[in-house]
mmCIF file of the N, C-alpha and C atoms, coordinates in Angstrom:
data_MODEL
# 
_entry.id   MODEL 
# 
loop_
_atom_site.group_PDB 
_atom_site.id 
_atom_site.type_symbol 
_atom_site.label_atom_id 
_atom_site.label_alt_id 
_atom_site.label_comp_id 
_atom_site.label_asym_id 
_atom_site.label_entity_id 
_atom_site.label_seq_id 
_atom_site.pdbx_PDB_ins_code 
_atom_site.Cartn_x 
_atom_site.Cartn_y 
_atom_site.Cartn_z 
_atom_site.occupancy 
_atom_site.B_iso_or_equiv 
_atom_site.pdbx_formal_charge 
_atom_site.auth_seq_id 
_atom_site.auth_comp_id 
_atom_site.auth_asym_id 
_atom_site.auth_atom_id 
_atom_site.pdbx_PDB_model_num 
ATOM 1   N N  . UNK A 1 1  ? -41.753 10.073 15.707 1.00 0.00 ? 1  UNK A N  1 
ATOM 2   C CA . UNK A 1 1  ? -42.452 8.779  16.310 1.00 0.00 ? 1  UNK A CA 1 
ATOM 3   C C  . UNK A 1 1  ? -43.326 8.400  14.954 1.00 0.00 ? 1  UNK A C  1 
ATOM 4   N N  . UNK A 1 2  ? -42.960 7.409  14.295 1.00 0.00 ? 2  UNK A N  1 
ATOM 5   C CA . UNK A 1 2  ? -43.654 6.790  13.006 1.00 0.00 ? 2  UNK A CA 1 
ATOM 6   C C  . UNK A 1 2  ? -44.842 5.831  13.320 1.00 0.00 ? 2  UNK A C  1 
ATOM 7   N N  . UNK A 1 3  ? -46.071 5.757  13.221 1.00 0.00 ? 3  UNK A N  1 
ATOM 8   C CA . UNK A 1 3  ? -46.871 4.555  13.263 1.00 0.00 ? 3  UNK A CA 1 
ATOM 9   C C  . UNK A 1 3  ? -47.604 4.225  11.874 1.00 0.00 ? 3  UNK A C  1 
ATOM 10  N N  . UNK A 1 4  ? -47.551 2.846  11.602 1.00 0.00 ? 4  UNK A N  1 
ATOM 11  C CA . UNK A 1 4  ? -48.112 2.299  10.452 1.00 0.00 ? 4  UNK A CA 1 
ATOM 12  C C  . UNK A 1 4  ? -49.545 1.821  11.199 1.00 0.00 ? 4  UNK A C  1 
ATOM 13  N N  . UNK A 1 5  ? -50.465 2.127  10.273 1.00 0.00 ? 5  UNK A N  1 
ATOM 14  C CA . UNK A 1 5  ? -52.088 1.685  10.884 1.00 0.00 ? 5  UNK A CA 1 
ATOM 15  C C  . UNK A 1 5  ? -52.790 0.924  9.822  1.00 0.00 ? 5  UNK A C  1 
ATOM 16  N N  . UNK A 1 6  ? -53.641 0.296  10.751 1.00 0.00 ? 6  UNK A N  1 
ATOM 17  C CA . UNK A 1 6  ? -54.198 -0.714 9.564  1.00 0.00 ? 6  UNK A CA 1 
ATOM 18  C C  . UNK A 1 6  ? -55.008 0.364  8.893  1.00 0.00 ? 6  UNK A C  1 
ATOM 19  N N  . UNK A 1 7  ? -55.833 -0.361 7.654  1.00 0.00 ? 7  UNK A N  1 
ATOM 20  C CA . UNK A 1 7  ? -56.761 0.353  6.672  1.00 0.00 ? 7  UNK A CA 1 
ATOM 21  C C  . UNK A 1 7  ? -57.806 1.003  7.581  1.00 0.00 ? 7  UNK A C  1 
ATOM 22  N N  . UNK A 1 8  ? -58.521 2.408  7.445  1.00 0.00 ? 8  UNK A N  1 
ATOM 23  C CA . UNK A 1 8  ? -59.587 2.809  7.788  1.00 0.00 ? 8  UNK A CA 1 
ATOM 24  C C  . UNK A 1 8  ? -59.599 3.327  9.143  1.00 0.00 ? 8  UNK A C  1 
ATOM 25  N N  . UNK A 1 9  ? -58.026 2.945  9.494  1.00 0.00 ? 9  UNK A N  1 
ATOM 26  C CA . UNK A 1 9  ? -57.947 3.450  11.366 1.00 0.00 ? 9  UNK A CA 1 
ATOM 27  C C  . UNK A 1 9  ? -58.328 5.168  11.200 1.00 0.00 ? 9  UNK A C  1 
ATOM 28  N N  . UNK A 1 10 ? -58.801 5.931  11.964 1.00 0.00 ? 10 UNK A N  1 
ATOM 29  C CA . UNK A 1 10 ? -59.136 7.149  12.099 1.00 0.00 ? 10 UNK A CA 1 
ATOM 30  C C  . UNK A 1 10 ? -57.356 7.806  12.559 1.00 0.00 ? 10 UNK A C  1 
ATOM 31  N N  . UNK A 1 11 ? -56.926 8.836  11.611 1.00 0.00 ? 11 UNK A N  1 
ATOM 32  C CA . UNK A 1 11 ? -55.381 8.805  11.236 1.00 0.00 ? 11 UNK A CA 1 
ATOM 33  C C  . UNK A 1 11 ? -55.386 9.963  12.858 1.00 0.00 ? 11 UNK A C  1 
ATOM 34  N N  . UNK A 1 12 ? -56.139 10.510 12.470 1.00 0.00 ? 12 UNK A N  1 
ATOM 35  C CA . UNK A 1 12 ? -56.425 11.777 13.691 1.00 0.00 ? 12 UNK A CA 1 
ATOM 36  C C  . UNK A 1 12 ? -56.151 11.564 15.110 1.00 0.00 ? 12 UNK A C  1 
ATOM 37  N N  . UNK A 1 13 ? -57.146 10.472 15.201 1.00 0.00 ? 13 UNK A N  1 
ATOM 38  C CA . UNK A 1 13 ? -57.333 9.772  16.959 1.00 0.00 ? 13 UNK A CA 1 
ATOM 39  C C  . UNK A 1 13 ? -55.683 9.198  16.979 1.00 0.00 ? 13 UNK A C  1 
ATOM 40  N N  . UNK A 1 14 ? -55.556 8.448  16.194 1.00 0.00 ? 14 UNK A N  1 
ATOM 41  C CA . UNK A 1 14 ? -54.043 7.756  16.584 1.00 0.00 ? 14 UNK A CA 1 
ATOM 42  C C  . UNK A 1 14 ? -52.912 9.293  16.572 1.00 0.00 ? 14 UNK A C  1 
ATOM 43  N N  . UNK A 1 15 ? -53.253 10.221 15.715 1.00 0.00 ? 15 UNK A N  1 
ATOM 44  C CA . UNK A 1 15 ? -51.801 11.021 16.157 1.00 0.00 ? 15 UNK A CA 1 
ATOM 45  C C  . UNK A 1 15 ? -52.105 11.605 17.262 1.00 0.00 ? 15 UNK A C  1 
ATOM 46  N N  . UNK A 1 16 ? -53.183 12.213 17.575 1.00 0.00 ? 16 UNK A N  1 
ATOM 47  C CA . UNK A 1 16 ? -54.033 12.838 18.603 1.00 0.00 ? 16 UNK A CA 1 
ATOM 48  C C  . UNK A 1 16 ? -52.819 11.987 20.201 1.00 0.00 ? 16 UNK A C  1 
ATOM 49  N N  . UNK A 1 17 ? -53.118 10.627 20.298 1.00 0.00 ? 17 UNK A N  1 
ATOM 50  C CA . UNK A 1 17 ? -52.586 9.806  21.228 1.00 0.00 ? 17 UNK A CA 1 
ATOM 51  C C  . UNK A 1 17 ? -51.385 9.803  21.444 1.00 0.00 ? 17 UNK A C  1 
ATOM 52  N N  . UNK A 1 18 ? -50.887 9.852  20.386 1.00 0.00 ? 18 UNK A N  1 
ATOM 53  C CA . UNK A 1 18 ? -49.216 9.726  20.269 1.00 0.00 ? 18 UNK A CA 1 
ATOM 54  C C  . UNK A 1 18 ? -48.452 10.776 20.749 1.00 0.00 ? 18 UNK A C  1 
ATOM 55  N N  . UNK A 1 19 ? -48.791 12.085 20.386 1.00 0.00 ? 19 UNK A N  1 
ATOM 56  C CA . UNK A 1 19 ? -48.866 13.301 21.007 1.00 0.00 ? 19 UNK A CA 1 
ATOM 57  C C  . UNK A 1 19 ? -48.842 13.547 22.291 1.00 0.00 ? 19 UNK A C  1 
ATOM 58  N N  . UNK A 1 20 ? -50.028 13.001 22.730 1.00 0.00 ? 20 UNK A N  1 
ATOM 59  C CA . UNK A 1 20 ? -50.595 12.763 24.245 1.00 0.00 ? 20 UNK A CA 1 
ATOM 60  C C  . UNK A 1 20 ? -49.528 12.240 25.040 1.00 0.00 ? 20 UNK A C  1 
ATOM 61  N N  . UNK A 1 21 ? -49.299 10.937 24.633 1.00 0.00 ? 21 UNK A N  1 
ATOM 62  C CA . UNK A 1 21 ? -48.233 9.853  25.112 1.00 0.00 ? 21 UNK A CA 1 
ATOM 63  C C  . UNK A 1 21 ? -47.019 10.589 25.637 1.00 0.00 ? 21 UNK A C  1 
ATOM 64  N N  . UNK A 1 22 ? -46.166 11.081 24.418 1.00 0.00 ? 22 UNK A N  1 
ATOM 65  C CA . UNK A 1 22 ? -44.972 11.855 24.501 1.00 0.00 ? 22 UNK A CA 1 
ATOM 66  C C  . UNK A 1 22 ? -45.161 13.115 25.329 1.00 0.00 ? 22 UNK A C  1 
ATOM 67  N N  . UNK A 1 23 ? -46.522 13.617 25.286 1.00 0.00 ? 23 UNK A N  1 
ATOM 68  C CA . UNK A 1 23 ? -46.435 15.025 25.758 1.00 0.00 ? 23 UNK A CA 1 
ATOM 69  C C  . UNK A 1 23 ? -46.411 14.839 27.500 1.00 0.00 ? 23 UNK A C  1 
ATOM 70  N N  . UNK A 1 24 ? -47.080 13.782 27.846 1.00 0.00 ? 24 UNK A N  1 
ATOM 71  C CA . UNK A 1 24 ? -47.295 13.560 29.227 1.00 0.00 ? 24 UNK A CA 1 
ATOM 72  C C  . UNK A 1 24 ? -46.394 12.492 29.825 1.00 0.00 ? 24 UNK A C  1 
ATOM 73  N N  . UNK A 1 25 ? -45.292 12.194 28.992 1.00 0.00 ? 25 UNK A N  1 
ATOM 74  C CA . UNK A 1 25 ? -44.211 10.908 29.173 1.00 0.00 ? 25 UNK A CA 1 
ATOM 75  C C  . UNK A 1 25 ? -43.166 12.385 30.201 1.00 0.00 ? 25 UNK A C  1 
ATOM 76  N N  . UNK A 1 26 ? -42.326 11.047 31.290 1.00 0.00 ? 26 UNK A N  1 
ATOM 77  C CA . UNK A 1 26 ? -41.264 11.861 31.497 1.00 0.00 ? 26 UNK A CA 1 
ATOM 78  C C  . UNK A 1 26 ? -40.071 11.806 30.814 1.00 0.00 ? 26 UNK A C  1 
ATOM 79  N N  . UNK A 1 27 ? -40.046 11.863 29.530 1.00 0.00 ? 27 UNK A N  1 
ATOM 80  C CA . UNK A 1 27 ? -38.786 12.176 28.641 1.00 0.00 ? 27 UNK A CA 1 
ATOM 81  C C  . UNK A 1 27 ? -38.298 13.720 29.313 1.00 0.00 ? 27 UNK A C  1 
ATOM 82  N N  . UNK A 1 28 ? -36.828 14.173 29.274 1.00 0.00 ? 28 UNK A N  1 
ATOM 83  C CA . UNK A 1 28 ? -36.702 14.971 29.470 1.00 0.00 ? 28 UNK A CA 1 
ATOM 84  C C  . UNK A 1 28 ? -35.018 15.176 28.841 1.00 0.00 ? 28 UNK A C  1 
ATOM 85  N N  . UNK A 1 29 ? -34.670 16.256 28.569 1.00 0.00 ? 29 UNK A N  1 
ATOM 86  C CA . UNK A 1 29 ? -35.258 17.258 27.920 1.00 0.00 ? 29 UNK A CA 1 
ATOM 87  C C  . UNK A 1 29 ? -36.324 17.067 26.549 1.00 0.00 ? 29 UNK A C  1 
ATOM 88  N N  . UNK A 1 30 ? -37.499 17.669 26.453 1.00 0.00 ? 30 UNK A N  1 
ATOM 89  C CA . UNK A 1 30 ? -38.291 17.576 25.261 1.00 0.00 ? 30 UNK A CA 1 
ATOM 90  C C  . UNK A 1 30 ? -38.173 18.635 24.304 1.00 0.00 ? 30 UNK A C  1 
ATOM 91  N N  . UNK A 1 31 ? -37.176 18.176 23.459 1.00 0.00 ? 31 UNK A N  1 
ATOM 92  C CA . UNK A 1 31 ? -37.212 19.283 22.565 1.00 0.00 ? 31 UNK A CA 1 
ATOM 93  C C  . UNK A 1 31 ? -38.211 19.535 21.434 1.00 0.00 ? 31 UNK A C  1 
ATOM 94  N N  . UNK A 1 32 ? -38.664 18.619 21.060 1.00 0.00 ? 32 UNK A N  1 
ATOM 95  C CA . UNK A 1 32 ? -40.010 18.236 20.041 1.00 0.00 ? 32 UNK A CA 1 
ATOM 96  C C  . UNK A 1 32 ? -40.645 17.587 19.802 1.00 0.00 ? 32 UNK A C  1 
ATOM 97  N N  . UNK A 1 33 ? -41.561 17.247 19.205 1.00 0.00 ? 33 UNK A N  1 
ATOM 98  C CA . UNK A 1 33 ? -42.701 16.283 18.959 1.00 0.00 ? 33 UNK A CA 1 
ATOM 99  C C  . UNK A 1 33 ? -42.877 16.172 17.257 1.00 0.00 ? 33 UNK A C  1 
ATOM 100 N N  . UNK A 1 34 ? -42.307 14.732 16.698 1.00 0.00 ? 34 UNK A N  1 
ATOM 101 C CA . UNK A 1 34 ? -42.891 14.426 15.691 1.00 0.00 ? 34 UNK A CA 1 
ATOM 102 C C  . UNK A 1 34 ? -43.362 13.482 15.415 1.00 0.00 ? 34 UNK A C  1 
ATOM 103 N N  . UNK A 1 35 ? -44.165 13.429 15.083 1.00 0.00 ? 35 UNK A N  1 
ATOM 104 C CA . UNK A 1 35 ? -45.426 12.186 14.812 1.00 0.00 ? 35 UNK A CA 1 
ATOM 105 C C  . UNK A 1 35 ? -46.103 12.095 13.450 1.00 0.00 ? 35 UNK A C  1 
ATOM 106 N N  . UNK A 1 36 ? -45.849 10.983 12.766 1.00 0.00 ? 36 UNK A N  1 
ATOM 107 C CA . UNK A 1 36 ? -46.213 10.727 11.385 1.00 0.00 ? 36 UNK A CA 1 
ATOM 108 C C  . UNK A 1 36 ? -47.044 9.202  11.218 1.00 0.00 ? 36 UNK A C  1 
ATOM 109 N N  . UNK A 1 37 ? -48.132 9.440  10.872 1.00 0.00 ? 37 UNK A N  1 
ATOM 110 C CA . UNK A 1 37 ? -48.928 8.206  10.871 1.00 0.00 ? 37 UNK A CA 1 
ATOM 111 C C  . UNK A 1 37 ? -49.474 7.943  9.273  1.00 0.00 ? 37 UNK A C  1 
ATOM 112 N N  . UNK A 1 38 ? -49.321 6.594  9.041  1.00 0.00 ? 38 UNK A N  1 
ATOM 113 C CA . UNK A 1 38 ? -49.657 5.955  7.768  1.00 0.00 ? 38 UNK A CA 1 
ATOM 114 C C  . UNK A 1 38 ? -50.185 5.083  7.489  1.00 0.00 ? 38 UNK A C  1 
ATOM 115 N N  . UNK A 1 39 ? -51.211 5.138  6.575  1.00 0.00 ? 39 UNK A N  1 
ATOM 116 C CA . UNK A 1 39 ? -52.142 3.846  6.397  1.00 0.00 ? 39 UNK A CA 1 
ATOM 117 C C  . UNK A 1 39 ? -51.250 2.816  5.804  1.00 0.00 ? 39 UNK A C  1 
ATOM 118 N N  . UNK A 1 40 ? -51.053 1.719  6.040  1.00 0.00 ? 40 UNK A N  1 
ATOM 119 C CA . UNK A 1 40 ? -50.349 0.550  5.848  1.00 0.00 ? 40 UNK A CA 1 
ATOM 120 C C  . UNK A 1 40 ? -50.623 0.491  4.157  1.00 0.00 ? 40 UNK A C  1 
ATOM 121 N N  . UNK A 1 41 ? -52.059 0.404  4.000  1.00 0.00 ? 41 UNK A N  1 
ATOM 122 C CA . UNK A 1 41 ? -52.019 -0.423 2.450  1.00 0.00 ? 41 UNK A CA 1 
ATOM 123 C C  . UNK A 1 41 ? -52.496 1.035  1.203  1.00 0.00 ? 41 UNK A C  1 
ATOM 124 N N  . UNK A 1 42 ? -52.191 1.906  2.208  1.00 0.00 ? 42 UNK A N  1 
ATOM 125 C CA . UNK A 1 42 ? -52.219 3.247  1.259  1.00 0.00 ? 42 UNK A CA 1 
ATOM 126 C C  . UNK A 1 42 ? -51.831 4.374  1.433  1.00 0.00 ? 42 UNK A C  1 
ATOM 127 N N  . UNK A 1 43 ? -50.232 3.960  1.400  1.00 0.00 ? 43 UNK A N  1 
ATOM 128 C CA . UNK A 1 43 ? -49.419 5.220  1.927  1.00 0.00 ? 43 UNK A CA 1 
ATOM 129 C C  . UNK A 1 43 ? -49.912 6.936  1.642  1.00 0.00 ? 43 UNK A C  1 
ATOM 130 N N  . UNK A 1 44 ? -50.392 6.951  0.617  1.00 0.00 ? 44 UNK A N  1 
ATOM 131 C CA . UNK A 1 44 ? -50.884 8.694  0.279  1.00 0.00 ? 44 UNK A CA 1 
ATOM 132 C C  . UNK A 1 44 ? -51.742 8.988  1.494  1.00 0.00 ? 44 UNK A C  1 
ATOM 133 N N  . UNK A 1 45 ? -52.330 8.131  2.233  1.00 0.00 ? 45 UNK A N  1 
ATOM 134 C CA . UNK A 1 45 ? -53.274 8.494  3.524  1.00 0.00 ? 45 UNK A CA 1 
ATOM 135 C C  . UNK A 1 45 ? -52.338 8.672  4.331  1.00 0.00 ? 45 UNK A C  1 
ATOM 136 N N  . UNK A 1 46 ? -52.109 9.552  4.949  1.00 0.00 ? 46 UNK A N  1 
ATOM 137 C CA . UNK A 1 46 ? -51.017 9.701  6.102  1.00 0.00 ? 46 UNK A CA 1 
ATOM 138 C C  . UNK A 1 46 ? -51.572 11.125 6.767  1.00 0.00 ? 46 UNK A C  1 
ATOM 139 N N  . UNK A 1 47 ? -51.049 11.462 8.209  1.00 0.00 ? 47 UNK A N  1 
ATOM 140 C CA . UNK A 1 47 ? -51.236 12.431 8.795  1.00 0.00 ? 47 UNK A CA 1 
ATOM 141 C C  . UNK A 1 47 ? -49.903 12.531 9.580  1.00 0.00 ? 47 UNK A C  1 
ATOM 142 N N  . UNK A 1 48 ? -49.885 13.818 9.817  1.00 0.00 ? 48 UNK A N  1 
ATOM 143 C CA . UNK A 1 48 ? -48.360 14.341 10.328 1.00 0.00 ? 48 UNK A CA 1 
ATOM 144 C C  . UNK A 1 48 ? -48.342 15.716 11.449 1.00 0.00 ? 48 UNK A C  1 
ATOM 145 N N  . UNK A 1 49 ? -47.715 15.444 12.476 1.00 0.00 ? 49 UNK A N  1 
ATOM 146 C CA . UNK A 1 49 ? -47.680 16.865 13.567 1.00 0.00 ? 49 UNK A CA 1 
ATOM 147 C C  . UNK A 1 49 ? -46.451 17.137 14.126 1.00 0.00 ? 49 UNK A C  1 
ATOM 148 N N  . UNK A 1 50 ? -45.974 18.187 13.893 1.00 0.00 ? 50 UNK A N  1 
ATOM 149 C CA . UNK A 1 50 ? -44.886 18.679 14.303 1.00 0.00 ? 50 UNK A CA 1 
ATOM 150 C C  . UNK A 1 50 ? -44.725 19.659 15.284 1.00 0.00 ? 50 UNK A C  1 
ATOM 151 N N  . UNK A 1 51 ? -44.571 19.579 16.540 1.00 0.00 ? 51 UNK A N  1 
ATOM 152 C CA . UNK A 1 51 ? -44.579 20.584 17.548 1.00 0.00 ? 51 UNK A CA 1 
ATOM 153 C C  . UNK A 1 51 ? -43.461 20.749 18.205 1.00 0.00 ? 51 UNK A C  1 
ATOM 154 N N  . UNK A 1 52 ? -42.982 22.021 18.680 1.00 0.00 ? 52 UNK A N  1 
ATOM 155 C CA . UNK A 1 52 ? -41.944 22.546 19.815 1.00 0.00 ? 52 UNK A CA 1 
ATOM 156 C C  . UNK A 1 52 ? -42.389 22.999 20.792 1.00 0.00 ? 52 UNK A C  1 
ATOM 157 N N  . UNK A 1 53 ? -42.302 22.334 21.933 1.00 0.00 ? 53 UNK A N  1 
ATOM 158 C CA . UNK A 1 53 ? -42.161 23.045 22.999 1.00 0.00 ? 53 UNK A CA 1 
ATOM 159 C C  . UNK A 1 53 ? -41.829 24.041 23.790 1.00 0.00 ? 53 UNK A C  1 
ATOM 160 N N  . UNK A 1 54 ? -40.904 24.367 23.212 1.00 0.00 ? 54 UNK A N  1 
ATOM 161 C CA . UNK A 1 54 ? -40.195 25.452 23.189 1.00 0.00 ? 54 UNK A CA 1 
ATOM 162 C C  . UNK A 1 54 ? -40.739 26.803 23.202 1.00 0.00 ? 54 UNK A C  1 
ATOM 163 N N  . UNK A 1 55 ? -41.800 26.779 21.743 1.00 0.00 ? 55 UNK A N  1 
ATOM 164 C CA . UNK A 1 55 ? -42.327 27.636 20.998 1.00 0.00 ? 55 UNK A CA 1 
ATOM 165 C C  . UNK A 1 55 ? -43.526 27.957 22.126 1.00 0.00 ? 55 UNK A C  1 
ATOM 166 N N  . UNK A 1 56 ? -43.953 29.279 22.734 1.00 0.00 ? 56 UNK A N  1 
ATOM 167 C CA . UNK A 1 56 ? -44.796 29.273 23.088 1.00 0.00 ? 56 UNK A CA 1 
ATOM 168 C C  . UNK A 1 56 ? -46.146 29.156 22.705 1.00 0.00 ? 56 UNK A C  1 
ATOM 169 N N  . UNK A 1 57 ? -46.539 29.368 21.342 1.00 0.00 ? 57 UNK A N  1 
ATOM 170 C CA . UNK A 1 57 ? -47.627 28.634 21.088 1.00 0.00 ? 57 UNK A CA 1 
ATOM 171 C C  . UNK A 1 57 ? -48.187 27.407 20.742 1.00 0.00 ? 57 UNK A C  1 
ATOM 172 N N  . UNK A 1 58 ? -46.885 26.338 20.806 1.00 0.00 ? 58 UNK A N  1 
ATOM 173 C CA . UNK A 1 58 ? -47.155 25.048 20.234 1.00 0.00 ? 58 UNK A CA 1 
ATOM 174 C C  . UNK A 1 58 ? -46.887 24.631 22.117 1.00 0.00 ? 58 UNK A C  1 
ATOM 175 N N  . UNK A 1 59 ? -46.486 25.243 23.380 1.00 0.00 ? 59 UNK A N  1 
ATOM 176 C CA . UNK A 1 59 ? -46.509 24.800 24.424 1.00 0.00 ? 59 UNK A CA 1 
ATOM 177 C C  . UNK A 1 59 ? -48.043 24.892 24.914 1.00 0.00 ? 59 UNK A C  1 
ATOM 178 N N  . UNK A 1 60 ? -48.567 26.220 24.729 1.00 0.00 ? 60 UNK A N  1 
ATOM 179 C CA . UNK A 1 60 ? -49.693 26.690 25.469 1.00 0.00 ? 60 UNK A CA 1 
ATOM 180 C C  . UNK A 1 60 ? -50.743 25.752 25.007 1.00 0.00 ? 60 UNK A C  1 
ATOM 181 N N  . UNK A 1 61 ? -50.703 25.471 23.365 1.00 0.00 ? 61 UNK A N  1 
ATOM 182 C CA . UNK A 1 61 ? -51.760 24.116 22.774 1.00 0.00 ? 61 UNK A CA 1 
ATOM 183 C C  . UNK A 1 61 ? -51.981 22.850 23.842 1.00 0.00 ? 61 UNK A C  1 
ATOM 184 N N  . UNK A 1 62 ? -50.111 22.324 23.745 1.00 0.00 ? 62 UNK A N  1 
ATOM 185 C CA . UNK A 1 62 ? -50.284 21.323 24.201 1.00 0.00 ? 62 UNK A CA 1 
ATOM 186 C C  . UNK A 1 62 ? -50.878 21.162 25.840 1.00 0.00 ? 62 UNK A C  1 
ATOM 187 N N  . UNK A 1 63 ? -50.680 21.952 26.346 1.00 0.00 ? 63 UNK A N  1 
ATOM 188 C CA . UNK A 1 63 ? -51.157 22.453 27.464 1.00 0.00 ? 63 UNK A CA 1 
ATOM 189 C C  . UNK A 1 63 ? -52.543 22.649 27.740 1.00 0.00 ? 63 UNK A C  1 
ATOM 190 N N  . UNK A 1 64 ? -53.096 22.882 27.040 1.00 0.00 ? 64 UNK A N  1 
ATOM 191 C CA . UNK A 1 64 ? -54.773 23.374 27.108 1.00 0.00 ? 64 UNK A CA 1 
ATOM 192 C C  . UNK A 1 64 ? -54.956 22.277 26.410 1.00 0.00 ? 64 UNK A C  1 
ATOM 193 N N  . UNK A 1 65 ? -54.572 21.116 25.981 1.00 0.00 ? 65 UNK A N  1 
ATOM 194 C CA . UNK A 1 65 ? -55.034 19.748 25.078 1.00 0.00 ? 65 UNK A CA 1 
ATOM 195 C C  . UNK A 1 65 ? -54.641 18.664 26.345 1.00 0.00 ? 65 UNK A C  1 
ATOM 196 N N  . UNK A 1 66 ? -53.790 18.746 26.626 1.00 0.00 ? 66 UNK A N  1 
ATOM 197 C CA . UNK A 1 66 ? -53.211 17.466 27.725 1.00 0.00 ? 66 UNK A CA 1 
ATOM 198 C C  . UNK A 1 66 ? -52.995 17.661 28.983 1.00 0.00 ? 66 UNK A C  1 
ATOM 199 N N  . UNK A 1 67 ? -52.571 19.130 29.605 1.00 0.00 ? 67 UNK A N  1 
ATOM 200 C CA . UNK A 1 67 ? -52.338 19.431 30.644 1.00 0.00 ? 67 UNK A CA 1 
ATOM 201 C C  . UNK A 1 67 ? -50.672 19.789 30.757 1.00 0.00 ? 67 UNK A C  1 
ATOM 202 N N  . UNK A 1 68 ? -50.456 20.105 31.906 1.00 0.00 ? 68 UNK A N  1 
ATOM 203 C CA . UNK A 1 68 ? -49.323 20.248 31.756 1.00 0.00 ? 68 UNK A CA 1 
ATOM 204 C C  . UNK A 1 68 ? -48.346 18.877 31.955 1.00 0.00 ? 68 UNK A C  1 
ATOM 205 N N  . UNK A 1 69 ? -47.107 19.368 31.702 1.00 0.00 ? 69 UNK A N  1 
ATOM 206 C CA . UNK A 1 69 ? -46.127 18.409 31.662 1.00 0.00 ? 69 UNK A CA 1 
ATOM 207 C C  . UNK A 1 69 ? -45.958 17.529 32.806 1.00 0.00 ? 69 UNK A C  1 
ATOM 208 N N  . UNK A 1 70 ? -45.263 16.469 33.344 1.00 0.00 ? 70 UNK A N  1 
ATOM 209 C CA . UNK A 1 70 ? -45.284 15.990 34.413 1.00 0.00 ? 70 UNK A CA 1 
ATOM 210 C C  . UNK A 1 70 ? -43.750 16.642 35.081 1.00 0.00 ? 70 UNK A C  1 
ATOM 211 N N  . UNK A 1 71 ? -43.565 16.487 36.282 1.00 0.00 ? 71 UNK A N  1 
ATOM 212 C CA . UNK A 1 71 ? -42.102 16.751 36.798 1.00 0.00 ? 71 UNK A CA 1 
ATOM 213 C C  . UNK A 1 71 ? -40.950 15.360 37.253 1.00 0.00 ? 71 UNK A C  1 
# 
């Protein structure tokens, strides 16, 4: 998922919300989560997150932060 945001937007907040939306969705199977957020006026200002829910450490991080995946 790629998001382009308005200048001055809180990149980390957008990144966090995008990851939350994917994690709490009913997408199945969910092999990986890749989110990139870029400032529309300053492409050098960006944030990225890559997670693999099949990896124990990533799954633990996601469950601690957003709760279990829906069934």
